Amino acid sequence: MTDPVLTYALSREAHLIEDLKTLVSFPSVGADPAMAQGMEDARQFIEARITAMGFQKSQRLTPLDGSGQPALYAERMDAPGKPTVLVYAHYDVQPADPVEKWHTPPFDATEVDGRLFGRGISDDKAPMMIALDTLAAFIAVEERLPVNIKLLIEGEEETGSPSLTSILETHRDLLAADAVLSADGARWRPDLVALNVGSRGNTGFEMRVQTATQDLHSGRYGGIVANPLHVMSRLIASLHDADGHIAAAGFYDGVTEPTAAERAEIAAIPDNDKNTFDAIHASPHGEAGFSTLERLWVRPTLDVNGMWGGYTGAGSKTVIPNEAFAKITMRLVPGQVPQRAKEAVVAHLHAHLPDYATLEIYGERGQGGAYAVPPEHPLLAAATAALHKTSGQIPLKVRIGASLPLTEIVHRVLGMDTVMFSFSLSDEKFHAPNEFFRLSSIKDGLAAWVQIMREIALIDPVSFSPFRRE
Amino acid sequence: MTDPVLTYALSREAHLIEDLKTLVSFPSVGADPAMAQGMEDARQFIEARITAMGFQKSQRLTPLDGSGQPALYAERMDAPGKPTVLVYAHYDVQPADPVEKWHTPPFDATEVDGRLFGRGISDDKAPMMIALDTLAAFIAVEERLPVNIKLLIEGEEETGSPSLTSILETHRDLLAADAVLSADGARWRPDLVALNVGSRGNTGFEMRVQTATQDLHSGRYGGIVANPLHVMSRLIASLHDADGHIAAAGFYDGVTEPTAAERAEIAAIPDNDKNTFDAIHASPHGEAGFSTLERLWVRPTLDVNGMWGGYTGAGSKTVIPNEAFAKITMRLVPGQVPQRAKEAVVAHLHAHLPDYATLEIYGERGQGGAYAVPPEHPLLAAATAALHKTSGQIPLKVRIGASLPLTEIVHRVLGMDTVMFSFSLSDEKFHAPNEFFRLSSIKDGLAAWVQIMREIALIDPVSFSPFRRE
């Protein structure tokens, strides 16, 4: 028997799509000051929707200094004795550039073969509307929500959430909840029912190797002075051993080695390596002793993102440059402290630097740690149950190799865990031309969101306590 | 008792300086088509001077296809039974850019503190005028030259002598001589009387390492694919061993190891290392077991002149690039075959290439071998005697670490050896703003050129035979 709330929500699907098209028509590109009106139109549209469906205390949250794009906040707290969940989404979108590569107008949502194309539709406007329409359906059918809900709809996700930490610190009490349920954060693969339970952290720096104060001619100096490109090459080569392990002493300090159970869980995921590597004409390559998914999800990595020095124009120039540059970033896993991992690599570079060269480290950045939902977290259990009941499959636990600042920031500032419950899919070209959203995901999403509300309502709020840090 | 020819030549010094100023006023920049008139004016001025002083058969030599800047040729063959010497110089100059860095007008020779400033004055207009005025003085005083002289004054030296091989091949009989005496090729250090007896060859190529067909995001691929910048770094690092030897098997094939006598000769040269390295704030660094001058003169080297890949702009981009590039050149010593040395390095790179990357070699260039005057060559003995008698010092035998295409091309095409007998000095900023020539070098140069003509006249032409390959 279908849940009456879901029946109602599904009956409103055409309205949801119309609302979604309206929302896409507002070019809410936070990075572009010329699109400030698009940001404001999106905010007002969402605020009107939230208020109309019966949320109270709608307000805009900004950092104390008043800068940045405000986040939208609203709450409906009429489920005494039930858990309180902070539902997260964001209303800002990526720029549409390069516009000429779009087959449909980026800010005029267009349906083609069961897919709705438009900038920001998959990231994160449709997933947000699914969450909101679910909550609206509960209020319409039952005149109340099954759990207490706080909404936090950010306006700076696509520009790196520069104000989020400040907003959380400023509105600590207002935002307090048992856990965060995010309508952002894509599902992994269209062929799998999965829950994302972790992401990697990141850190990085730039470096400059110098061997002289001017570029030199190889006819006059070739063989008698050090070449900084050779020095740089040896330094970079020294960062990994022959097995692909990162050679910097202390880099792996604190790394949580995957347990046998976790490895079994990962090994159970249907192999997609051939598709992954064939698509980019690359060979699998990485740390010895780990599978592709282990390398991507539970192992830290180090990559040189850029390296340069000397003459890079057309033809030949017999120059011995006096300096060489590299940009390095790392992906980190739970247990690693970003600053310490970076310091281990910098110390390794200094230890391997020959005495005829100098090394400058600068441009340090990215101090976000990795994040993993505790396996026994009640919200994760609720999400698992909801997906199982609505899809018929037990969701796989997956991770992502990238970094999700939200999860790490919320955990660090407010001590709350986050479960990703988005119904976008990772192939839907967010951040690229021709972003789309599968219309079929709306039904799947509404069903899962109705069900997860039911599941959360069954949880004794006390069971969140072990995971909360006030 | 001063040689009457030298007395005459010195009496004409003011005329020489006036001629030199006129010649500098013609902007004979071969690389710049807008300066074609400067090239033609220089040619006509030199042709008029050569004809007026009594040379016959003045003509312009071009490659068979008529392209390029003609070389000027003239001869005076009225010393039967005496050697025939091909005197080389060039009339083209480097561009004056950056013009704003000149303190005097580059094409208006200006005297400051005993130095005459102007583009091309040291390389090679003043050294050429010293040679020509010497020959003119012999004809004026003795009505004949002491040896047979052929003049070859090139117009493409500063643009890499692209037509020289073709000109030599086309005019093989016309240019045949016992040896070449070059008025080009700078003296090494102002504080030393020296003869340059060798130069290094060069070769090179560019390389591209590829690991995928597109740039990848380190969040989605970090740890599971190879990074071409890491591969490139390991390849470059593998090219030298810990002692600075080039690690490519076969690279040193044919290298003539310096004899104990040669090492002693080099060791006897007053040490200038502190000045050399202090000026560029670098430390001495090179192949173990060799001194600075040995590293520079008698050992082959390999340098990466440029290397690049990935994101090189401001800030951070978490990209794993799909390709990396490097430009490599080598300096070679006598005994090495450029093509074979290059092939040894390329084979080493392929042997060290991991199976998850591809390597493309392209842009191969520079096939000039090293050159060394045979130590027992009669023209070298004549030059040594001339410098000894006019300076009072026994000239040191020195080499240069750079490449001199002329010497190698003349030897390869016409089988003739070359002795460098220029009176420019290596600190006179040729190829840079504020090029100058020391006026005191005119007297030194005239004396040495008069004397070397006398010395050559004493040589039995048969003694050149062991060194000539027709």
Short mmCIF file of C-alpha atoms in Angstrom, two decimals, chain A residues 200 202 206 211-214 216-227 229-230 232-234 236-237 240-241 276-287 291-293 295-296 299 301-321 327 329 331 355-357 365 400-403 426, chain B residues 200 202 206 211-214 216-227 229-230 232-234 236-237 240-241 276-287 291-293 295-296 299 301-321 327 329 331 355-357 365 400-403 426:
data_model
loop_
_atom_site.label_atom_id
_atom_site.label_comp_id
_atom_site.label_asym_id
_atom_site.label_seq_id
_atom_site.Cartn_x
_atom_site.Cartn_y
_atom_site.Cartn_z
CA ARG A 200 38.68 12.60 1.28
CA ASN A 202 42.75 17.88 0.84
CA GLU A 206 53.46 25.37 -4.23
CA THR A 211 70.05 27.11 -8.25
CA ALA A 212 71.33 30.50 -9.45
CA THR A 213 70.18 34.10 -9.73
CA GLN A 214 69.84 34.16 -13.51
CA LEU A 216 72.40 30.57 -17.94
CA HIS A 217 73.57 29.48 -21.38
CA SER A 218 74.36 25.79 -21.64
CA GLY A 219 77.38 26.56 -23.82
CA ARG A 220 78.96 28.59 -21.05
CA TYR A 221 77.65 26.71 -18.01
CA GLY A 222 76.52 23.27 -19.21
CA GLY A 223 78.07 20.70 -16.88
CA ILE A 224 79.33 23.07 -14.19
CA VAL A 225 76.12 24.24 -12.49
CA ALA A 226 73.03 22.46 -11.24
CA ASN A 227 69.90 22.52 -13.36
CA LEU A 229 64.65 21.14 -13.51
CA HIS A 230 66.85 18.15 -12.71
CA MET A 232 62.89 19.35 -9.19
CA SER A 233 62.56 16.06 -11.07
CA ARG A 234 64.56 14.20 -8.45
CA ILE A 236 59.22 14.85 -7.29
CA ALA A 237 60.49 11.37 -8.15
CA HIS A 240 56.69 7.99 -4.22
CA ASP A 241 58.47 4.69 -3.78
CA THR A 276 36.40 3.85 -16.07
CA PHE A 277 39.79 3.41 -17.69
CA ASP A 278 38.67 2.76 -21.27
CA ALA A 279 36.79 6.07 -21.28
CA ILE A 280 40.03 8.01 -20.70
CA HIS A 281 42.40 5.57 -22.43
CA ALA A 282 44.41 5.14 -19.25
CA SER A 283 45.74 2.11 -17.41
CA PRO A 284 44.95 1.39 -13.77
CA HIS A 285 47.92 2.58 -11.75
CA GLY A 286 48.37 3.27 -8.07
CA GLU A 287 49.52 2.08 -4.69
CA SER A 291 42.21 -2.19 -5.45
CA THR A 292 41.10 0.72 -7.61
CA LEU A 293 38.25 1.66 -5.27
CA ARG A 295 43.03 3.60 -3.82
CA LEU A 296 40.31 6.12 -4.58
CA ARG A 299 44.04 5.77 0.63
CA THR A 301 47.34 10.41 -2.52
CA LEU A 302 49.73 13.11 -3.68
CA ASP A 303 49.68 14.66 -7.14
CA VAL A 304 51.73 17.29 -8.87
CA ASN A 305 49.04 19.39 -10.53
CA GLY A 306 51.44 21.58 -12.44
CA MET A 307 55.19 21.84 -12.99
CA TRP A 308 57.20 24.22 -15.08
CA GLY A 309 60.54 25.88 -15.68
CA GLY A 310 62.88 27.04 -18.41
CA TYR A 311 62.00 27.63 -22.03
CA THR A 312 58.54 26.37 -22.99
CA GLY A 313 58.00 28.16 -26.32
CA ALA A 314 58.43 26.85 -29.85
CA GLY A 315 61.77 25.50 -30.98
CA SER A 316 64.94 25.16 -28.99
CA LYS A 317 66.75 27.38 -26.51
CA THR A 318 69.92 26.11 -24.89
CA VAL A 319 69.13 27.65 -21.55
CA ILE A 320 69.86 26.32 -18.07
CA PRO A 321 67.04 27.93 -16.11
CA LYS A 327 52.06 22.86 -7.52
CA THR A 329 47.95 18.79 -3.72
CA ARG A 331 43.90 13.89 -0.92
CA ASP A 355 73.06 21.73 -0.89
CA TYR A 356 73.49 23.46 -4.25
CA ALA A 357 69.79 24.37 -4.47
CA ARG A 365 46.05 25.92 0.97
CA ILE A 400 34.09 9.62 -3.03
CA GLY A 401 37.70 10.44 -3.77
CA ALA A 402 37.02 14.17 -3.77
CA SER A 403 36.46 16.52 -0.86
CA SER A 426 27.33 11.68 -11.07
CA ARG B 200 81.55 21.05 -28.00
CA ASN B 202 75.24 19.67 -29.66
CA GLU B 206 61.66 17.30 -27.34
CA THR B 211 49.04 8.75 -19.57
CA ALA B 212 45.42 9.43 -20.63
CA THR B 213 43.48 11.22 -23.35
CA GLN B 214 42.16 14.01 -21.15
CA LEU B 216 41.42 14.39 -14.96
CA HIS B 217 40.14 15.66 -11.62
CA SER B 218 42.17 14.46 -8.67
CA GLY B 219 38.97 13.95 -6.66
CA ARG B 220 37.68 11.42 -9.15
CA TYR B 221 40.98 9.89 -10.29
CA GLY B 222 43.58 10.74 -7.64
CA GLY B 223 45.39 7.52 -6.77
CA ILE B 224 44.03 5.33 -9.56
CA VAL B 225 45.78 6.71 -12.65
CA ALA B 226 49.37 7.65 -13.41
CA ASN B 227 50.35 11.30 -13.32
CA LEU B 229 54.40 14.79 -14.33
CA HIS B 230 55.48 12.03 -11.94
CA MET B 232 58.37 12.70 -16.49
CA SER B 233 60.15 13.49 -13.22
CA ARG B 234 61.28 9.88 -12.81
CA ILE B 236 64.46 13.00 -16.07
CA ALA B 237 65.82 11.92 -12.67
CA HIS B 240 71.99 11.17 -14.34
CA ASP B 241 73.42 8.89 -11.68
CA THR B 276 82.40 32.51 -12.16
CA PHE B 277 80.08 31.12 -9.48
CA ASP B 278 79.84 34.20 -7.27
CA ALA B 279 78.59 36.25 -10.21
CA ILE B 280 75.53 34.01 -10.60
CA HIS B 281 75.18 32.99 -6.95
CA ALA B 282 75.52 29.32 -7.82
CA SER B 283 77.57 26.47 -6.43
CA PRO B 284 79.96 24.40 -8.54
CA HIS B 285 78.11 21.21 -9.43
CA GLY B 286 78.79 18.56 -12.03
CA GLU B 287 80.25 15.21 -12.89
CA SER B 291 87.33 19.90 -12.47
CA THR B 292 85.10 22.79 -13.51
CA LEU B 293 87.02 23.39 -16.75
CA ARG B 295 83.36 19.50 -17.04
CA LEU B 296 82.91 22.47 -19.34
CA ARG B 299 82.93 16.22 -20.87
CA THR B 301 76.50 17.10 -20.72
CA LEU B 302 72.73 16.82 -20.87
CA ASP B 303 70.33 19.55 -19.76
CA VAL B 304 66.59 19.86 -19.65
CA ASN B 305 66.07 23.35 -21.07
CA GLY B 306 62.34 23.44 -20.42
CA MET B 307 59.74 21.24 -18.80
CA TRP B 308 56.04 21.78 -18.30
CA GLY B 309 52.67 20.19 -17.78
CA GLY B 310 49.37 20.64 -15.95
CA TYR B 311 48.09 23.84 -14.42
CA THR B 312 50.66 26.64 -14.30
CA GLY B 313 48.44 29.67 -13.63
CA ALA B 314 47.72 31.45 -10.37
CA GLY B 315 46.22 29.56 -7.45
CA SER B 316 45.34 25.91 -7.26
CA LYS B 317 43.66 23.47 -9.61
CA THR B 318 43.29 19.86 -8.53
CA VAL B 319 44.01 18.49 -11.98
CA ILE B 320 45.86 15.34 -12.97
CA PRO B 321 47.19 16.36 -16.37
CA LYS B 327 63.00 19.95 -24.12
CA THR B 329 69.77 19.34 -25.36
CA ARG B 331 76.70 19.19 -25.42
CA ASP B 355 53.88 0.47 -19.35
CA TYR B 356 51.10 2.83 -18.26
CA ALA B 357 52.57 5.78 -20.16
CA ARG B 365 67.67 19.09 -33.85
CA ILE B 400 84.73 26.54 -25.17
CA GLY B 401 81.74 24.69 -23.80
CA ALA B 402 79.48 25.99 -26.55
CA SER B 403 79.24 24.93 -30.17
CA SER B 426 84.17 37.10 -24.24
#
